Coordinates of C-alpha atoms and ligand atoms in Angstrom, one line a residue:
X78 CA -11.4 25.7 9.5
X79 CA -9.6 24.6 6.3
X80 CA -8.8 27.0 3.8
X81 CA -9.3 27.0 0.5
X82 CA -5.4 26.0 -1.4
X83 CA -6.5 29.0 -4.4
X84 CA -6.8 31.4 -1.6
X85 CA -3.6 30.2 0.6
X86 CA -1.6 31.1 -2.4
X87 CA -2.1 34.7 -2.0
X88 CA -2.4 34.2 2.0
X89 CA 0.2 36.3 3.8
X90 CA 3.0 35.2 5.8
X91 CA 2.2 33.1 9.2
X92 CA 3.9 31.2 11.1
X93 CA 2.6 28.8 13.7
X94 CA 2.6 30.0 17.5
X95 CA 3.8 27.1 19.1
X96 CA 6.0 25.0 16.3
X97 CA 8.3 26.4 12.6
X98 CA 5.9 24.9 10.1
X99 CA 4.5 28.5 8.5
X100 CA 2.7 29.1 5.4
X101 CA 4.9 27.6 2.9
X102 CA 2.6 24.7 3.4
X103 CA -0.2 25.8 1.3
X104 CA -2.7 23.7 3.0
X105 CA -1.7 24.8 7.0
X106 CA -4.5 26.7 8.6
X107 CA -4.4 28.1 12.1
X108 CA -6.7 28.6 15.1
X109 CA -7.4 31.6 17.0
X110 CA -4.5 30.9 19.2
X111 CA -2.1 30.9 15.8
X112 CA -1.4 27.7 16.8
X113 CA -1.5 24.9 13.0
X114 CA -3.4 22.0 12.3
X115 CA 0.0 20.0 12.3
X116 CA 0.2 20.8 16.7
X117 CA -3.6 19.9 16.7
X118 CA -3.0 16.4 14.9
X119 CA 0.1 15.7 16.9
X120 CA -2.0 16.1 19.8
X121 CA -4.7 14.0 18.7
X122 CA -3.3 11.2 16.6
X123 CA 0.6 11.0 18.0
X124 CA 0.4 12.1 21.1
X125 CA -2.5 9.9 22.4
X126 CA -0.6 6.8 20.7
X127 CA 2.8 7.4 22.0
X128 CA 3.0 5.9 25.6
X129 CA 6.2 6.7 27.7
X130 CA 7.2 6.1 31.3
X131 CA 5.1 3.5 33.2
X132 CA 2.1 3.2 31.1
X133 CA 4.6 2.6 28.1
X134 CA 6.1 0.2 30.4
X135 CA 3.4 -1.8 31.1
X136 CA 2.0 -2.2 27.4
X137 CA 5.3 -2.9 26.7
X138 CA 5.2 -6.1 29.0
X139 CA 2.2 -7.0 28.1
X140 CA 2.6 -6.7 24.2
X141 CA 5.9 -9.0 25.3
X142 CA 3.9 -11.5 27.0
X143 CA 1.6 -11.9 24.3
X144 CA 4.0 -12.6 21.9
X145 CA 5.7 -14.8 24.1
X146 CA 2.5 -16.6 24.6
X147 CA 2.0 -16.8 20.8
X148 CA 5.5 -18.4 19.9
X149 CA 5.1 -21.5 22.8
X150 CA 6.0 -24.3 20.8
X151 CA 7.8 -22.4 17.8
X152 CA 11.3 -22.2 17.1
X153 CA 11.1 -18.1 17.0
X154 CA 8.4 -15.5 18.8
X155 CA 9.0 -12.7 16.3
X156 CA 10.5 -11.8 13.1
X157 CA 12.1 -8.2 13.3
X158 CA 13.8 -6.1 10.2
X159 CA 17.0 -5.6 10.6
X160 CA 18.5 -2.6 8.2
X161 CA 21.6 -2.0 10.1
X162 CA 20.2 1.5 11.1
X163 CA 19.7 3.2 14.4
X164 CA 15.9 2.2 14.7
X165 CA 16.0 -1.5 14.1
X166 CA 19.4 -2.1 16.3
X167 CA 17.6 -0.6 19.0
X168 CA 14.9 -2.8 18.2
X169 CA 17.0 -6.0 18.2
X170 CA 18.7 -4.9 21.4
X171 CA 15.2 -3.7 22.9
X172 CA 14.2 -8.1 22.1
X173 CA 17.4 -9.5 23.4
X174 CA 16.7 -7.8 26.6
X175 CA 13.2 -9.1 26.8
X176 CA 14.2 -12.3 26.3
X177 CA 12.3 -12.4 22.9
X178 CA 13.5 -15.3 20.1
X179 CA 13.7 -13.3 17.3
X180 CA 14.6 -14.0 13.8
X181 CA 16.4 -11.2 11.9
X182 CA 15.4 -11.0 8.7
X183 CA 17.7 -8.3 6.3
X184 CA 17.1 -7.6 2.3
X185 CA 19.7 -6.1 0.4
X186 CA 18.5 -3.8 -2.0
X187 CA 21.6 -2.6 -3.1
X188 CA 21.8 0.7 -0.8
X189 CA 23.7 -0.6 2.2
X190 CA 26.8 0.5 3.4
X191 CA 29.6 -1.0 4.5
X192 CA 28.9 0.5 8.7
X193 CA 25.1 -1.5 7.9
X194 CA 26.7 -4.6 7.1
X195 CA 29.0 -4.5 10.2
X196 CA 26.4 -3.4 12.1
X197 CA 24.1 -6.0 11.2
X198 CA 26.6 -9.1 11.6
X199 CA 28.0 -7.5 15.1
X200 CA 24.5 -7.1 16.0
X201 CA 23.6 -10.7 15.1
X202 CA 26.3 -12.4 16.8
X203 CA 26.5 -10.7 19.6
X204 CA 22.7 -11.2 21.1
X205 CA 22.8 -14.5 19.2
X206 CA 20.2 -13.5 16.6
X207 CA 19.5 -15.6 13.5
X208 CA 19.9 -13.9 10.2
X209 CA 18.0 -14.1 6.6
X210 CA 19.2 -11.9 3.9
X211 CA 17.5 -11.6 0.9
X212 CA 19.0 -10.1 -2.0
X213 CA 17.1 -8.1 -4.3
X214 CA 18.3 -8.3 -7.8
X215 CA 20.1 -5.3 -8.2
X216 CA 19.4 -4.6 -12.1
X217 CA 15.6 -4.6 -11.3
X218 CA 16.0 -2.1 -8.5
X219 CA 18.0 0.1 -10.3
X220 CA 15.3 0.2 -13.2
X221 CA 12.5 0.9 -10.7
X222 CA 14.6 3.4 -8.8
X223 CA 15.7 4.9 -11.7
X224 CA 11.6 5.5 -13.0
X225 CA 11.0 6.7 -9.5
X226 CA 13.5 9.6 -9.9
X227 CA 12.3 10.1 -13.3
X228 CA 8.3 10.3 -12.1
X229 CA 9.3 12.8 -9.5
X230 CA 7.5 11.1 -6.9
X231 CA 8.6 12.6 -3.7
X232 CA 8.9 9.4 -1.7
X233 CA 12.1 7.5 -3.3
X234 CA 11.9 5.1 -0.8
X235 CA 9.1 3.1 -1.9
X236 CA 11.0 0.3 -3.7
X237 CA 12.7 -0.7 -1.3
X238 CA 10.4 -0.1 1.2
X239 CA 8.3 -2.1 -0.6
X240 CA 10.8 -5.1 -0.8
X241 CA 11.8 -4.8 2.6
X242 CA 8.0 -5.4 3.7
X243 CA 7.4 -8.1 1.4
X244 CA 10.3 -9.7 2.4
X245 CA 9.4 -9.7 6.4
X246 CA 5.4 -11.0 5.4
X247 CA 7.0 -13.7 2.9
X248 CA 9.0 -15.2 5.9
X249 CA 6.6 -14.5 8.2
X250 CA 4.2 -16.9 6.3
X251 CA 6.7 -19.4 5.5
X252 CA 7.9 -20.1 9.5
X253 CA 4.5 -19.3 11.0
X254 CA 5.6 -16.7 12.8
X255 CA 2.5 -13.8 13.8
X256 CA 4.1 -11.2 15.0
X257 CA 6.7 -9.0 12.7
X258 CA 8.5 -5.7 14.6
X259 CA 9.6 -3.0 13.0
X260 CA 12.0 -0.3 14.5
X261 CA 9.9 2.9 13.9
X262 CA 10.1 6.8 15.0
X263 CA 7.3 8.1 16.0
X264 CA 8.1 11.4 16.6
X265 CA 10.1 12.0 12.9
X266 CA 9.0 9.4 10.4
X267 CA 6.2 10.8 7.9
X268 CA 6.2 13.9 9.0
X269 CA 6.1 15.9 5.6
X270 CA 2.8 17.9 5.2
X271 CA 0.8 16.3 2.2
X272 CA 1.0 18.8 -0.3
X273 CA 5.0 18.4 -0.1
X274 CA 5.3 14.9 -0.7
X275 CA 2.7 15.8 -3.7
X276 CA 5.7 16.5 -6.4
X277 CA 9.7 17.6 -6.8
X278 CA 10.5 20.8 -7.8
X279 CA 13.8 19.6 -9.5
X280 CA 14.1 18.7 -13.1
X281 CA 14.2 14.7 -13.6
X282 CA 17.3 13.0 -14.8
X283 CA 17.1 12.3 -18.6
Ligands
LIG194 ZN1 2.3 24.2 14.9

């Protein structure tokens, strides 16, 4: 049962059983077993969503077919972000070898590095992807980035995970394409108990 956060902070020490997250997560409760709520929500909410072997095979074909089905008639299936990273050039590669038509859509917003760029244009030519970039103008993002490190909001990401979003449903409308993919992990993305995403506990920039 969930613990009250005034009492965790006087809790003592205790780590989890089975995984390293311990008490410096103030909201982490354990069960009888010392195993934490973060094993019991992995079990319920990741594990039953994350499909490997032949049943991940199999949705995997059918989630293909369907878009497939979906882009008769159309000049592209699917619309897939392309940051230059490991997730999304798997993604591309995973489409080319499903015989997907895929339009790459990239935004620049002012973060990329010179290996992304490469990356993205070997990428592109190779599998014979087509390519949007947006650019986002850098003197707004640097503003809005610059009041996200001075809020102390854990999550810097935001505005350009927010551009990068906006730009994949903006083309998505304009060609008519339904389905967008996005190269995601499961297994380490948002992973950060709540109460440490809450604030920093560095001093803002000035
Ligand atoms: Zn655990």
């Amino acid at each position: 049962m969930k613990q009250d956060k005034n009492i965790n902070l006087q809790r003592v020490y205790q780590i989890c059983t089975r995984c390293v997250m311990d008490t410096t997560d103030p909201d982490i409760y354990f069960d009888n077993k010392g195993i934490c709520n973060h094993c019991h929500s992995f079990e319920i909410n990741q594990k039953n969503h994350w499909f490997r072997g032949v049943e991940g095979e199999r949705k995997t074909n059918q989630l293909v077919d369907e878009i497939k089905k979906e882009g008769i008639g159309k000049e592209y299936d699917c619309i897939i972000g392309l940051s230059g990273g490991v997730d999304s050039a798997y993604l591309a590669y995973w489409g080319w070898k499903h015989g997907l038509r895929m339009l790459a859509v990239h935004v620049d917003a002012g973060w990329n590095t010179e290996m992304a760029v490469k990356n993205i244009e070997n990428i592109c030519k190779k599998l014979k992807i087509d390519l949007i970039t947006e650019v986002i103008d850098w003197d707004d993002m640097r503003a809005l980035q610059k009041a996200f490190f001075k809020s102390k909001v854990v999550n810097q990401d935001i505005p350009q995970d927010h551009a990068f979003f906006a730009a994949l449903y903006k083309y998505s409308t304009k060609n008519k394409i339904k389905y967008v993919l996005n190269g995601y992990n499961i297994s380490s993305e948002s992973a950060l108990p709540l109460a440490w995403r809450e604030t920093m506990q560095w001093t803002p920039f000035t």
